[in-house]
Tab-separated table of C-alpha atoms in Angstrom:
chain	number	residue	atom	x	y	z
A	17	LYS	CA	114.182	130.612	116.250
A	18	ASN	CA	110.761	132.595	116.655
A	19	ALA	CA	108.952	129.803	115.318
A	20	ARG	CA	106.012	128.799	117.766
A	21	PRO	CA	106.862	126.084	120.285
A	22	PHE	CA	106.199	122.349	119.418
A	23	SER	CA	102.886	121.187	120.905
A	24	VAL	CA	102.669	117.645	122.690
A	25	VAL	CA	99.586	116.347	124.897
A	26	VAL	CA	100.485	113.716	127.172
A	27	THR	CA	97.979	111.458	128.678
A	28	GLY	CA	98.105	107.996	130.721
A	29	ASN	CA	97.952	106.498	134.246
A	30	SER	CA	100.101	106.195	137.248
A	31	PHE	CA	102.826	104.951	135.189
A	32	THR	CA	103.019	107.841	133.278
A	33	ILE	CA	102.995	110.253	136.210
A	34	GLY	CA	105.716	108.771	137.556
A	35	SER	CA	104.198	106.951	140.645
A	36	ASN	CA	106.712	104.848	142.550
A	37	CYS	CA	109.648	105.422	139.735
A	38	GLY	CA	111.901	107.364	141.894
A	39	GLU	CA	115.513	105.768	141.673
A	40	LYS	CA	117.200	107.981	143.883
A	41	THR	CA	116.212	109.844	147.021
A	42	ILE	CA	117.087	113.024	145.492
A	43	GLN	CA	115.105	112.784	142.307
A	44	PRO	CA	111.749	113.462	141.923
A	45	SER	CA	109.218	110.979	141.841
A	46	GLY	CA	107.084	112.216	139.385
A	47	GLY	CA	104.826	115.893	138.384
A	48	GLU	CA	108.217	118.123	139.002
A	49	PRO	CA	109.913	119.096	136.090
A	50	PHE	CA	112.766	116.747	135.171
A	51	GLY	CA	111.348	114.323	137.599
A	52	CYS	CA	111.766	110.271	136.778
A	53	ALA	CA	107.991	110.140	135.328
A	54	TRP	CA	109.148	109.373	130.998
A	55	PRO	CA	107.389	112.599	130.014
A	56	HIS	CA	109.555	114.641	131.869
A	57	ARG	CA	112.589	112.449	131.243
A	58	LEU	CA	111.521	112.710	127.221
A	59	ALA	CA	111.223	116.620	127.339
A	60	GLN	CA	114.695	117.049	129.277
A	61	ARG	CA	116.468	114.863	126.688
A	62	TRP	CA	114.413	116.566	123.597
A	63	LYS	CA	116.202	120.007	124.754
A	64	GLU	CA	119.245	118.194	125.118
A	65	LEU	CA	119.280	116.988	122.039
A	66	VAL	CA	118.055	119.566	119.686
A	67	THR	CA	120.155	122.116	121.409
A	68	ARG	CA	123.321	119.962	121.066
A	69	SER	CA	122.540	119.597	117.307
A	70	PHE	CA	121.442	123.203	116.504
A	71	GLY	CA	122.547	125.313	118.918
A	72	ASN	CA	120.384	128.491	119.783
A	73	THR	CA	119.519	129.120	116.360
A	74	THR	CA	116.519	126.488	116.701
A	75	ASN	CA	113.606	126.898	118.880
A	76	ALA	CA	114.110	123.646	120.824
A	77	GLU	CA	110.810	124.447	123.313
A	78	ILE	CA	108.201	122.009	123.245
A	79	GLU	CA	104.425	123.189	124.701
A	80	TRP	CA	103.384	120.289	126.871
A	81	ARG	CA	100.085	119.685	128.243
A	82	MET	CA	100.514	117.034	130.788
A	83	LEU	CA	96.540	115.068	131.109
A	84	GLN	CA	97.662	111.956	132.906
A	85	ALA	CA	95.870	110.928	135.700
A	86	ASN	CA	95.912	107.846	138.207
A	87	ALA	CA	93.805	105.039	136.542
A	88	GLN	CA	93.110	107.047	133.465
A	89	ALA	CA	91.398	105.170	130.564
A	90	SER	CA	90.731	106.202	127.033
A	91	ASN	CA	87.114	106.911	127.918
A	92	ASN	CA	88.263	109.469	130.408
A	93	VAL	CA	90.660	111.096	127.797
A	94	MET	CA	87.679	111.129	125.419
A	95	HIS	CA	85.506	112.992	127.683
A	96	ARG	CA	88.473	115.719	128.275
A	97	LEU	CA	89.113	116.097	124.283
A	98	PRO	CA	85.983	118.343	123.798
A	99	SER	CA	87.434	121.593	125.777
A	100	LEU	CA	91.162	120.676	124.625
A	101	ILE	CA	89.852	120.871	120.821
A	102	GLU	CA	87.888	123.940	121.717
A	103	GLU	CA	90.744	125.522	123.405
A	104	TYR	CA	93.132	124.786	120.468
A	105	HIS	CA	90.492	125.915	117.675
A	106	SER	CA	89.763	128.834	119.344
A	107	LYS	CA	93.460	129.947	119.378
A	108	ASN	CA	93.701	129.177	115.851
A	109	LYS	CA	96.611	126.461	116.748
A	110	THR	CA	97.269	123.098	116.017
A	111	LEU	CA	98.231	120.429	117.821
A	112	ASP	CA	101.591	118.359	116.949
A	113	VAL	CA	101.911	115.251	118.782
A	114	LEU	CA	99.490	113.378	120.857
A	115	LEU	CA	101.057	110.678	123.528
A	116	LEU	CA	98.594	108.092	124.233
A	117	ASN	CA	99.844	105.362	127.390
A	118	ASN	CA	96.766	104.193	128.729
A	119	GLY	CA	96.484	100.558	127.559
A	120	ILE	CA	97.411	99.352	131.212
A	121	THR	CA	93.720	100.571	132.530
A	122	ASP	CA	92.165	100.301	128.951
A	123	ALA	CA	93.072	96.381	129.438
A	124	ARG	CA	90.727	96.230	132.448
A	125	VAL	CA	87.647	98.381	130.756
A	126	GLN	CA	88.108	96.255	127.533
A	127	SER	CA	85.926	98.623	125.562
A	128	ALA	CA	86.343	100.062	122.086
A	129	TRP	CA	87.215	103.603	123.806
A	130	PHE	CA	90.485	103.683	122.228
A	131	GLU	CA	89.627	103.112	118.688
A	132	ALA	CA	86.989	106.239	119.246
A	133	LEU	CA	89.544	108.562	120.762
A	134	VAL	CA	92.015	107.907	118.034
A	135	ARG	CA	89.567	108.452	115.420
A	136	LEU	CA	88.058	111.788	117.088
A	137	VAL	CA	91.507	113.342	117.067
A	138	LEU	CA	92.509	112.514	113.888
A	139	ASP	CA	88.970	114.056	112.473
A	140	GLN	CA	90.144	117.369	114.441
A	141	PHE	CA	93.822	117.301	113.833
A	142	PRO	CA	94.626	115.430	110.521
A	143	GLN	CA	98.085	116.341	110.419
A	144	ILE	CA	99.018	115.216	114.075
A	145	VAL	CA	101.488	112.607	115.192
A	146	ILE	CA	99.874	109.979	117.665
A	147	ILE	CA	102.326	107.997	119.116
A	148	SER	CA	100.777	105.271	121.228
A	149	LEU	CA	102.820	103.367	123.610
A	150	VAL	CA	102.044	99.369	124.898
A	151	ASP	CA	103.548	98.748	128.021
A	152	GLY	CA	106.258	96.037	129.390
A	153	ILE	CA	103.821	94.889	131.960
A	154	PRO	CA	103.852	91.072	132.016
A	155	PHE	CA	100.577	91.005	130.831
A	156	PHE	CA	101.576	92.469	127.588
A	157	VAL	CA	104.482	90.484	127.133
A	158	ASP	CA	102.843	87.338	127.481
A	159	ASP	CA	99.796	88.463	125.302
A	160	ALA	CA	101.261	89.471	122.017
A	161	THR	CA	98.914	87.459	119.664
A	162	GLU	CA	95.682	87.154	121.737
A	163	GLY	CA	93.044	88.881	123.532
A	164	PHE	CA	93.247	92.592	124.660
A	165	LEU	CA	96.630	93.452	123.206
A	166	SER	CA	95.800	91.996	119.692
A	167	SER	CA	92.732	94.329	119.370
A	168	TYR	CA	94.594	96.884	120.643
A	169	THR	CA	97.478	96.746	117.953
A	170	PHE	CA	95.050	95.861	115.330
A	171	THR	CA	93.839	99.800	116.045
A	172	GLN	CA	97.526	101.310	116.065
A	173	ASP	CA	97.787	99.509	112.622
A	174	HIS	CA	94.655	100.493	111.003
A	175	TYR	CA	95.062	104.334	111.726
A	176	ASN	CA	98.801	103.866	111.075
A	177	LEU	CA	100.072	105.200	114.373
A	178	THR	CA	103.387	105.858	115.629
A	179	ARG	CA	103.880	102.316	118.286
A	180	ILE	CA	106.639	102.155	120.877
A	181	ASP	CA	106.132	98.607	122.151
A	182	PHE	CA	107.941	98.083	125.389
A	183	ALA	CA	106.423	94.425	125.479
A	184	LYS	CA	108.000	93.491	122.378
A	185	MET	CA	111.208	94.943	123.410
A	186	CYS	CA	110.574	92.878	126.710
A	187	ARG	CA	110.513	89.777	124.464
A	188	LEU	CA	113.678	90.612	123.037
A	189	LEU	CA	115.157	91.321	126.437
A	190	ARG	CA	113.914	87.797	127.715
A	191	ASP	CA	114.437	85.533	124.814
A	192	SER	CA	117.163	86.967	122.734
A	193	ASP	CA	120.612	84.935	122.839
A	194	LYS	CA	122.624	87.826	121.896
A	195	GLU	CA	125.571	88.611	124.389
A	196	SER	CA	124.231	92.257	125.189
A	197	TYR	CA	121.060	91.017	126.449
A	198	ASN	CA	122.759	87.960	128.268
A	199	THR	CA	124.810	90.547	130.074
A	200	LEU	CA	121.656	92.759	131.006
A	201	ARG	CA	119.950	89.539	132.431
A	202	ARG	CA	122.783	89.038	134.614
A	203	GLN	CA	122.671	92.462	135.665
A	204	TYR	CA	119.324	91.972	136.655
A	205	PRO	CA	119.042	88.517	138.032
A	206	LYS	CA	115.743	89.205	139.923
A	207	SER	CA	113.695	90.620	137.027
A	208	SER	CA	110.872	88.641	136.176
A	209	LEU	CA	110.597	90.465	132.970
A	210	LEU	CA	113.949	89.192	131.755
A	211	SER	CA	113.683	85.406	133.177
A	212	LYS	CA	113.504	82.950	130.368
A	213	SER	CA	112.175	80.322	132.518
A	214	LEU	CA	108.937	82.291	133.538
A	215	ARG	CA	106.078	83.003	131.754
A	216	ILE	CA	103.584	85.294	133.351
A	217	SER	CA	100.055	84.088	134.036
A	218	ASN	CA	97.088	86.662	132.373
A	219	LYS	CA	96.012	87.770	135.866
A	220	LEU	CA	96.773	91.420	135.611
A	221	TYR	CA	95.441	92.709	138.719
A	222	GLY	CA	95.299	90.397	141.268
A	223	GLU	CA	96.495	91.143	144.755
A	224	LYS	CA	99.414	89.371	144.668
A	225	SER	CA	100.023	89.327	140.970
A	226	LEU	CA	103.581	89.977	139.347
A	227	TYR	CA	102.476	93.162	137.884
A	228	PHE	CA	102.934	94.747	141.271
A	229	ARG	CA	105.889	92.902	142.316
A	230	VAL	CA	107.873	93.891	139.281
A	231	ARG	CA	106.890	97.007	138.639
A	232	LYS	CA	109.842	99.145	139.985
A	233	THR	CA	112.444	96.745	138.169
A	234	ARG	CA	110.525	97.221	135.045
A	235	ILE	CA	110.426	101.290	135.432
A	236	LYS	CA	114.235	100.879	136.408
A	237	VAL	CA	114.993	98.962	133.235
A	238	PHE	CA	113.307	100.590	130.523
A	239	HIS	CA	114.240	104.281	131.698
A	240	ASN	CA	117.799	103.193	132.157
A	241	TYR	CA	118.115	101.328	128.708
A	242	ILE	CA	115.853	103.175	126.538
A	243	PHE	CA	115.067	106.621	127.521
A	244	PHE	CA	118.671	106.941	128.483
A	245	PHE	CA	120.605	105.362	125.742
């Protein structure tokens, strides 16, 4: 019970901040504690599960460091790391978990910063658990074996990162013939990501791209069915 808090750092872009993800007018859109941004939902769910399982005999607190920023890519995170590393080392503290959710922006940069970031973190905190997310945007859903996503997942596998692959979940939701997924497709008939008849072009950030048109649906589907299972 008196053990130190679990230490978690979160990086990411506007999706991780929670921009435009409010499902109800009474629900904070992001930033505020327990808003609809997934890191805040995760923090709330973690505390509920630990408290329910162990009561007050276990310290369920997490020391969260939210470093998200709009359009944040791995190179931006890399530039913030030296001060963060120095802070933790100077206080003789360790970093337990790093959540990386910068893939949407990294896809635009097409650089090696993601690999460099992972390598540096593992060098400074060898025991850390790095959780890397693949977002369920159309570009990633239909780019499973080639292009940017292929190199991204190669880095994840090479360093044995924990991967949460929402794009793969999208493909399952869209393509599976199981009744549970058919029911979900009937419930969200206008979701492009759940439509078997639609394949998205690789035009990710065009002015009329489907990325923007399906963004709110994507967030609602995955926050309801993944984070609130």
